[in-house]
Amino acid sequence: FGLIVLQLDIVQRQYIHQAGLKQVDLVKVAFSAQGKWLATVEEREEVTDPELQLKLWFYDEETQSFKLNTRINMPHDDHITDMCFRDMDEMEDDSLILVTTGRDCVFKVWVMVEDTDPEAQQRLSWSCDFVGSYHNYQATNCCFSEDGSLLAVSFEGTATVWDSVTWDLKCTFCHPPGKIRNICFGRLTCSKYLIGATDHGFLCCWNLLSCALEWSAHLNILVLQPDPLSEHIAAVSWLSKESSLFVFKPNEPRPIYIQRNLCKEKIQLAAFVPRDEPETDGSEKYLWLRRSQLFFLTDTQELMTLSTKPLEERLTASSKQLAVEESLPVTPFSLLLGKHRRQQSQEDIDLGKLVIHNKQEQDSPAVKELLHTPAHVLPSASFLCPIFIKSLLISKENKSAEEVADEVEMESEKADDDSDEERDVTEMEQEDTSPSELLGEMTCKLSKYQEKELRKIRKMDYSWISAF
């Protein structure tokens, strides 16, 4: 689709290739709404001493990369199952909140605090502000409402809603059987709805105002992703070894778009990416893609997207050229020779003459054979060196404009002389000539091959030998 914008070393450790050695794995990633903060979770499975780290990264405008701000060892007593930022205005650091859920049956709220130590290297850092739980159930998922006033946390088969200011429990929803796998709030006109998917194949929609179940559908939903710019929610199901896409609004139980057999792989993640400019053309079937584009990531690390236009129409001329350039391998040797060398005309300062340049060195067959022939089939140096040296010689074909004009005049004079000689020969043939005289004339003439070789020698410029 595009190019890699940023690569960030999260673990910051040397990777050691050794059989049976447990490596540190990056298991969770979350970005804030404006992309200013990044939260990562890394784990390393060990029987005696497991490792678990939560890292908070701040985006530095000068370096155009993320810098590590806070490292928290063992933020939970067990694996972290989910985390999310509160989607609010990040101009004030007090409004930014991070919530993590873990298998240790609690969710934790992390806020930024200001360091009062004048010798501190950084002014802000992160610390835990609140710890919540519900009947000692494992916390599995979390998400904030659109305005950030409510926090939804799922504890196995129960969805709980909390006030994000006082952290008081507001209400709970339960739809047995099964544990809640995904959870999200509706947006815009559908912000009063809470949607959840269970691992027993049910998609549920609860009304936050009436605290009741609005509707449910029997679907094995793996991914649940709301569009930040509309009321639409994308749900990806897995059934009969194929993934299918359902797009719906929480206030309407009937889907507005269905794509069966989307792919044969399991889709693990989905994301709506806002468009730079809304699409104006397209059928009513794809109106939900007008402001955002939907991307999927499969379990085979394949990135997919939905589009209403063919590939050739979506790629501009500049992006096509960029794709071609990026597909070419770049090596130090190719940079040394130059990717592209164009023939150009330049003015000779000393003589003020227009010089006709020779072809580029890399266009020479000798150079191509020397550089591109595999080493195990390359001819001997005694065979290649003479050809290579000849390709470096300056041919007399590279002459100034005046020399070219002189040659044209010489050629015309030569043509006149040849025509005179032909007339003389014709007159001589008409005369009574002895066979011995004809034989003498024939012995003085050169063959066509000899004349060709002689012309080649005359064209070569051996003036460089005088330097030795």
GROMACS .gro file of C-alpha atoms in nm, residues 104-443:
model
  340
  104ASP     CA    1  -0.463  -1.084   3.764
  105CYS     CA    2  -0.834  -0.985   3.778
  106VAL     CA    3  -0.778  -0.608   3.791
  107PHE     CA    4  -0.764  -0.311   3.558
  108LYS     CA    5  -0.524  -0.024   3.626
  109VAL     CA    6  -0.546   0.344   3.538
  110TRP     CA    7  -0.219   0.518   3.452
  111VAL     CA    8  -0.184   0.898   3.453
  112MET     CA    9   0.098   1.144   3.396
  113VAL     CA   10   0.257   1.311   3.694
  114GLU     CA   11   0.500   1.599   3.705
  115ASP     CA   12   0.838   1.542   3.864
  116THR     CA   13   0.920   1.814   4.116
  117ASP     CA   14   1.288   1.720   4.134
  118PRO     CA   15   1.484   1.995   3.954
  119GLU     CA   16   1.761   1.747   3.867
  120ALA     CA   17   1.523   1.507   3.697
  121GLN     CA   18   1.603   1.428   3.335
  122GLN     CA   19   1.239   1.460   3.224
  123ARG     CA   20   0.951   1.663   3.358
  124LEU     CA   21   0.666   1.413   3.310
  125SER     CA   22   0.634   1.044   3.390
  126TRP     CA   23   0.357   0.787   3.430
  127SER     CA   24   0.228   0.623   3.748
  128CYS     CA   25  -0.073   0.415   3.859
  129ASP     CA   26  -0.371   0.620   3.980
  130PHE     CA   27  -0.649   0.362   4.030
  131VAL     CA   28  -0.697  -0.016   4.049
  132GLY     CA   29  -1.039  -0.169   3.986
  133SER     CA   30  -1.184  -0.520   3.993
  134TYR     CA   31  -1.515  -0.703   3.969
  135HIS     CA   32  -1.591  -1.020   4.169
  136ASN     CA   33  -1.236  -1.146   4.117
  137TYR     CA   34  -1.303  -1.212   3.746
  138GLN     CA   35  -1.028  -1.181   3.487
  139ALA     CA   36  -1.029  -0.848   3.305
  140THR     CA   37  -1.024  -0.914   2.930
  141ASN     CA   38  -1.103  -0.595   2.734
  142CYS     CA   39  -1.139  -0.219   2.783
  143CYS     CA   40  -1.244   0.088   2.584
  144PHE     CA   41  -1.347   0.451   2.640
  145SER     CA   42  -1.659   0.623   2.512
  146GLU     CA   43  -1.627   0.888   2.242
  147ASP     CA   44  -1.628   1.179   2.489
  148GLY     CA   45  -1.406   0.991   2.736
  149SER     CA   46  -1.659   1.014   3.021
  150LEU     CA   47  -1.719   0.638   3.046
  151LEU     CA   48  -1.489   0.337   3.061
  152ALA     CA   49  -1.611  -0.011   2.967
  153VAL     CA   50  -1.419  -0.310   3.104
  154SER     CA   51  -1.519  -0.671   3.038
  155PHE     CA   52  -1.465  -0.925   3.315
  156GLU     CA   53  -1.502  -1.267   3.151
  157GLY     CA   54  -1.877  -1.282   3.068
  158THR     CA   55  -1.975  -0.946   3.222
  159ALA     CA   56  -1.938  -0.596   3.078
  160THR     CA   57  -1.894  -0.318   3.334
  161VAL     CA   58  -1.925   0.058   3.280
  162TRP     CA   59  -1.727   0.300   3.501
  163ASP     CA   60  -1.719   0.676   3.547
  164SER     CA   61  -1.378   0.798   3.422
  165VAL     CA   62  -1.368   1.084   3.677
  166THR     CA   63  -1.470   0.922   4.004
  167TRP     CA   64  -1.410   0.560   3.892
  168ASP     CA   65  -1.748   0.456   4.029
  169LEU     CA   66  -1.920   0.150   3.880
  170LYS     CA   67  -2.226   0.269   3.689
  171CYS     CA   68  -2.384  -0.047   3.544
  172THR     CA   69  -2.315  -0.403   3.434
  173PHE     CA   70  -2.431  -0.613   3.137
  174CYS     CA   71  -2.427  -0.989   3.105
  175HIS     CA   72  -2.524  -1.218   2.817
  176PRO     CA   73  -2.439  -1.581   2.890
  177PRO     CA   74  -2.305  -1.814   2.776
  178GLY     CA   75  -1.942  -1.736   2.696
  179LYS     CA   76  -1.679  -1.478   2.777
  180ILE     CA   77  -1.674  -1.137   2.616
  181ARG     CA   78  -1.409  -1.130   2.343
  182ASN     CA   79  -1.446  -0.773   2.209
  183ILE     CA   80  -1.617  -0.459   2.330
  184CYS     CA   81  -1.667  -0.106   2.193
  185PHE     CA   82  -1.889   0.202   2.223
  186GLY     CA   83  -2.100   0.347   1.947
  187ARG     CA   84  -2.013   0.690   1.807
  188LEU     CA   85  -2.191   1.013   1.709
  189THR     CA   86  -2.566   0.948   1.706
  190CYS     CA   87  -2.510   0.593   1.830
  191SER     CA   88  -2.300   0.685   2.135
  192LYS     CA   89  -2.563   0.547   2.374
  193TYR     CA   90  -2.492   0.189   2.265
  194LEU     CA   91  -2.233  -0.060   2.389
  195ILE     CA   92  -2.147  -0.353   2.160
  196GLY     CA   93  -1.981  -0.675   2.269
  197ALA     CA   94  -1.893  -1.009   2.108
  198THR     CA   95  -1.864  -1.338   2.301
  199ASP     CA   96  -1.653  -1.643   2.227
  200HIS     CA   97  -1.972  -1.854   2.204
  201GLY     CA   98  -2.078  -1.678   1.883
  202PHE     CA   99  -2.303  -1.391   1.993
  203LEU     CA  100  -2.292  -1.023   1.898
  204CYS     CA  101  -2.478  -0.812   2.153
  205CYS     CA  102  -2.586  -0.448   2.161
  206TRP     CA  103  -2.680  -0.287   2.496
  207ASN     CA  104  -2.856   0.043   2.548
  208LEU     CA  105  -2.676   0.254   2.811
  209LEU     CA  106  -2.981   0.468   2.880
  210SER     CA  107  -3.225   0.186   2.948
  211CYS     CA  108  -2.954  -0.057   3.072
  212ALA     CA  109  -3.112  -0.332   2.864
  213LEU     CA  110  -3.020  -0.554   2.571
  214GLU     CA  111  -3.119  -0.383   2.245
  215TRP     CA  112  -3.056  -0.674   2.006
  216SER     CA  113  -2.826  -0.974   1.954
  217ALA     CA  114  -2.711  -1.182   1.658
  218HIS     CA  115  -2.559  -1.527   1.633
  219LEU     CA  116  -2.216  -1.451   1.477
  220ASN     CA  117  -1.868  -1.572   1.566
  221ILE     CA  118  -1.704  -1.229   1.571
  222LEU     CA  119  -1.325  -1.214   1.601
  223VAL     CA  120  -1.267  -0.840   1.536
  224LEU     CA  121  -1.488  -0.544   1.627
  225GLN     CA  122  -1.373  -0.203   1.499
  226PRO     CA  123  -1.572   0.126   1.502
  227ASP     CA  124  -1.517   0.401   1.248
  228PRO     CA  125  -1.402   0.720   1.427
  229LEU     CA  126  -1.570   0.944   1.166
  230SER     CA  127  -1.913   0.778   1.141
  231GLU     CA  128  -2.160   0.552   1.321
  232HIS     CA  129  -2.048   0.243   1.130
  233ILE     CA  130  -1.888  -0.055   1.301
  234ALA     CA  131  -1.699  -0.330   1.115
  235ALA     CA  132  -1.731  -0.684   1.249
  236VAL     CA  133  -1.521  -0.970   1.110
  237SER     CA  134  -1.648  -1.324   1.165
  238TRP     CA  135  -1.480  -1.663   1.124
  239LEU     CA  136  -1.693  -1.952   1.000
  240SER     CA  137  -1.619  -2.258   0.786
  241LYS     CA  138  -1.250  -2.166   0.751
  242GLU     CA  139  -1.320  -1.827   0.595
  243SER     CA  140  -1.348  -1.469   0.717
  244SER     CA  141  -1.653  -1.255   0.642
  245LEU     CA  142  -1.716  -0.885   0.693
  246PHE     CA  143  -2.032  -0.727   0.837
  247VAL     CA  144  -2.077  -0.347   0.856
  248PHE     CA  145  -2.365  -0.216   1.066
  249LYS     CA  146  -2.495   0.070   1.278
  250PRO     CA  147  -2.579  -0.007   1.642
  251ASN     CA  148  -2.927   0.145   1.608
  252GLU     CA  149  -3.004  -0.084   1.312
  253PRO     CA  150  -2.966  -0.460   1.367
  254ARG     CA  151  -2.967  -0.529   0.992
  255PRO     CA  152  -2.616  -0.492   0.834
  256ILE     CA  153  -2.570  -0.230   0.564
  257TYR     CA  154  -2.286  -0.423   0.399
  258ILE     CA  155  -2.188  -0.793   0.391
  259GLN     CA  156  -1.879  -0.938   0.227
  260ARG     CA  157  -1.873  -1.318   0.240
  261ASN     CA  158  -1.548  -1.510   0.195
  262LEU     CA  159  -1.332  -1.205   0.249
  263CYS     CA  160  -1.022  -1.425   0.280
  264LYS     CA  161  -0.921  -1.776   0.384
  265GLU     CA  162  -0.705  -1.658   0.676
  266LYS     CA  163  -0.809  -1.544   1.019
  267ILE     CA  164  -0.817  -1.168   1.057
  268GLN     CA  165  -0.655  -1.057   1.381
  269LEU     CA  166  -0.675  -0.676   1.359
  270ALA     CA  167  -0.871  -0.411   1.173
  271ALA     CA  168  -0.842  -0.032   1.157
  272PHE     CA  169  -1.028   0.256   0.995
  273VAL     CA  170  -0.788   0.514   0.847
  274PRO     CA  171  -0.938   0.857   0.769
  275ARG     CA  172  -0.900   0.971   0.410
  276ASP     CA  173  -0.732   1.298   0.318
  277GLU     CA  174  -1.031   1.386   0.103
  278PRO     CA  175  -1.370   1.212   0.109
  279GLU     CA  176  -1.455   1.011  -0.199
  280THR     CA  177  -1.727   1.170  -0.408
  281ASP     CA  178  -1.798   0.893  -0.657
  282GLY     CA  179  -1.914   0.543  -0.576
  283SER     CA  180  -2.234   0.348  -0.534
  284GLU     CA  181  -2.459   0.361  -0.230
  285LYS     CA  182  -2.330   0.019  -0.132
  286TYR     CA  183  -1.992   0.171  -0.044
  287LEU     CA  184  -2.102   0.498   0.116
  288TRP     CA  185  -1.962   0.379   0.449
  289LEU     CA  186  -1.613   0.391   0.290
  290ARG     CA  187  -1.649   0.752   0.177
  291ARG     CA  188  -1.457   0.913   0.467
  292SER     CA  189  -1.244   0.624   0.592
  293GLN     CA  190  -1.060   0.325   0.449
  294LEU     CA  191  -1.071  -0.012   0.624
  295PHE     CA  192  -0.754  -0.221   0.664
  296PHE     CA  193  -0.714  -0.578   0.787
  297LEU     CA  194  -0.418  -0.776   0.920
  298THR     CA  195  -0.436  -1.156   0.893
  299ASP     CA  196  -0.265  -1.418   1.106
  300THR     CA  197  -0.017  -1.470   0.818
  301GLN     CA  198   0.094  -1.104   0.850
  302GLU     CA  199  -0.083  -1.005   0.527
  303LEU     CA  200  -0.222  -0.651   0.507
  304MET     CA  201  -0.549  -0.613   0.318
  305THR     CA  202  -0.792  -0.332   0.240
  306LEU     CA  203  -1.126  -0.271   0.073
  307SER     CA  204  -1.152  -0.036  -0.223
  308THR     CA  205  -1.422   0.060  -0.469
  309LYS     CA  206  -1.173   0.143  -0.746
  310PRO     CA  207  -0.930  -0.073  -0.943
  311LEU     CA  208  -0.563  -0.056  -0.857
  312GLU     CA  209  -0.459   0.134  -1.171
  313GLU     CA  210  -0.701   0.416  -1.094
  314ARG     CA  211  -0.594   0.447  -0.731
  315LEU     CA  212  -0.223   0.473  -0.808
  316THR     CA  213  -0.116   0.817  -0.927
  317ALA     CA  214   0.175   0.872  -1.161
  318SER     CA  215   0.403   0.977  -0.876
  319SER     CA  216   0.312   0.679  -0.661
  320LYS     CA  217   0.372   0.445  -0.956
  321GLN     CA  218   0.719   0.591  -1.007
  322LEU     CA  219   0.786   0.570  -0.635
  323ALA     CA  220   0.678   0.208  -0.627
  324VAL     CA  221   0.908   0.123  -0.916
  325GLU     CA  222   1.204   0.298  -0.755
  326GLU     CA  223   1.144   0.133  -0.420
  327SER     CA  224   1.122  -0.212  -0.577
  328LEU     CA  225   1.475  -0.182  -0.713
  329PRO     CA  226   1.750  -0.308  -0.480
  330VAL     CA  227   1.986  -0.036  -0.359
  331THR     CA  228   2.344  -0.139  -0.291
  332PRO     CA  229   2.656   0.070  -0.221
  333PHE     CA  230   2.796  -0.034  -0.560
  334SER     CA  231   2.482   0.082  -0.740
  335LEU     CA  232   2.501   0.412  -0.556
  336LEU     CA  233   2.867   0.444  -0.658
  337LEU     CA  234   2.790   0.395  -1.026
  338GLY     CA  235   2.469   0.597  -1.004
  339LYS     CA  236   2.117   0.474  -1.054
  340HIS     CA  237   2.056   0.682  -1.363
  341ARG     CA  238   2.308   0.845  -1.594
  342ARG     CA  239   2.173   1.068  -1.864
  343GLN     CA  240   2.346   1.174  -2.181
  344GLN     CA  241   2.398   1.547  -2.177
  345SER     CA  242   2.570   1.811  -2.389
  346GLN     CA  243   2.814   2.052  -2.230
  347GLU     CA  244   3.015   2.342  -2.359
  348ASP     CA  245   3.391   2.313  -2.385
  349ILE     CA  246   3.519   2.623  -2.201
  350ASP     CA  247   3.867   2.627  -2.357
  351LEU     CA  248   3.776   2.568  -2.721
  352GLY     CA  249   3.414   2.688  -2.716
  353LYS     CA  250   3.312   2.387  -2.921
  354LEU     CA  251   3.013   2.160  -2.892
  355VAL     CA  252   3.133   1.813  -2.800
  356ILE     CA  253   2.939   1.507  -2.894
  357HIS     CA  254   2.963   1.272  -2.600
  358ASN     CA  255   3.024   0.906  -2.628
  359LYS     CA  256   2.780   0.649  -2.493
  360GLN     CA  257   2.783   0.579  -2.124
  361GLU     CA  258   3.045   0.334  -2.001
  362GLN     CA  259   2.784   0.105  -1.852
  363ASP     CA  260   2.623   0.068  -2.196
  364SER     CA  261   2.938  -0.093  -2.334
  365PRO     CA  262   2.902  -0.470  -2.392
  366ALA     CA  263   3.246  -0.525  -2.243
  367VAL     CA  264   3.152  -0.346  -1.920
  368LYS     CA  265   2.819  -0.529  -1.900
  369GLU     CA  266   2.991  -0.863  -1.950
  370LEU     CA  267   3.250  -0.782  -1.686
  371LEU     CA  268   2.998  -0.663  -1.424
  372HIS     CA  269   2.699  -0.891  -1.480
  373THR     CA  270   2.858  -1.227  -1.570
  374PRO     CA  271   2.864  -1.470  -1.273
  375ALA     CA  272   3.212  -1.523  -1.133
  376HIS     CA  273   3.211  -1.899  -1.185
  377VAL     CA  274   3.154  -1.862  -1.563
  378LEU     CA  275   3.358  -1.544  -1.615
  379PRO     CA  276   3.622  -1.574  -1.894
  380SER     CA  277   3.991  -1.531  -1.818
  381ALA     CA  278   4.141  -1.188  -1.760
  382SER     CA  279   4.357  -1.218  -2.071
  383PHE     CA  280   4.038  -1.237  -2.277
  384LEU     CA  281   3.845  -0.959  -2.105
  385CYS     CA  282   4.121  -0.701  -2.053
  386PRO     CA  283   4.180  -0.617  -2.422
  387ILE     CA  284   3.807  -0.574  -2.477
  388PHE     CA  285   3.774  -0.363  -2.164
  389ILE     CA  286   4.072  -0.139  -2.258
  390LYS     CA  287   3.932  -0.088  -2.608
  391SER     CA  288   3.599   0.019  -2.461
  392LEU     CA  289   3.780   0.293  -2.265
  393LEU     CA  290   3.952   0.436  -2.573
  394ILE     CA  291   3.806   0.757  -2.708
  395SER     CA  292   3.670   0.701  -3.053
  396LYS     CA  293   3.719   0.962  -3.323
  397GLU     CA  294   3.345   0.954  -3.371
  398ASN     CA  295   3.335   1.205  -3.084
  399LYS     CA  296   3.437   1.507  -3.290
  400SER     CA  297   3.346   1.867  -3.279
  401ALA     CA  298   3.090   2.016  -3.512
  402GLU     CA  299   3.364   2.170  -3.732
  403GLU     CA  300   3.542   1.835  -3.768
  404VAL     CA  301   3.212   1.671  -3.861
  405ALA     CA  302   3.159   1.935  -4.131
  406ASP     CA  303   3.516   1.882  -4.262
  407GLU     CA  304   3.452   1.508  -4.281
  408VAL     CA  305   3.134   1.569  -4.478
  409GLU     CA  306   3.332   1.775  -4.729
  410MET     CA  307   3.603   1.509  -4.745
  411GLU     CA  308   3.341   1.242  -4.803
  412SER     CA  309   3.191   1.442  -5.090
  413GLU     CA  310   3.537   1.490  -5.242
  414LYS     CA  311   3.606   1.120  -5.196
  415ALA     CA  312   3.279   1.037  -5.367
  416ASP     CA  313   3.381   1.258  -5.663
  417ASP     CA  314   3.722   1.090  -5.678
  418ASP     CA  315   3.557   0.748  -5.667
  419SER     CA  316   3.327   0.842  -5.951
  420ASP     CA  317   3.628   0.966  -6.155
  421GLU     CA  318   3.815   0.645  -6.081
  422GLU     CA  319   3.514   0.439  -6.188
  423ARG     CA  320   3.505   0.630  -6.520
  424ASP     CA  321   3.878   0.569  -6.569
  425VAL     CA  322   3.838   0.200  -6.496
  426THR     CA  323   3.552   0.179  -6.742
  427GLU     CA  324   3.762   0.342  -7.011
  428MET     CA  325   4.053   0.110  -6.931
  429GLU     CA  326   3.829  -0.196  -6.953
  430GLN     CA  327   3.719  -0.083  -7.292
  431GLU     CA  328   4.083  -0.073  -7.405
  432ASP     CA  329   4.284  -0.380  -7.495
  433THR     CA  330   4.458  -0.455  -7.165
  434SER     CA  331   4.691  -0.746  -7.110
  435PRO     CA  332   4.612  -1.007  -6.837
  436SER     CA  333   4.940  -0.932  -6.657
  437GLU     CA  334   4.848  -0.564  -6.610
  438LEU     CA  335   4.505  -0.655  -6.476
  439LEU     CA  336   4.662  -0.896  -6.232
  440GLY     CA  337   4.896  -0.620  -6.107
  441GLU     CA  338   4.603  -0.388  -6.041
  442MET     CA  339   4.414  -0.656  -5.851
  443THR     CA  340   4.704  -0.728  -5.623
   0.00000   0.00000   0.00000
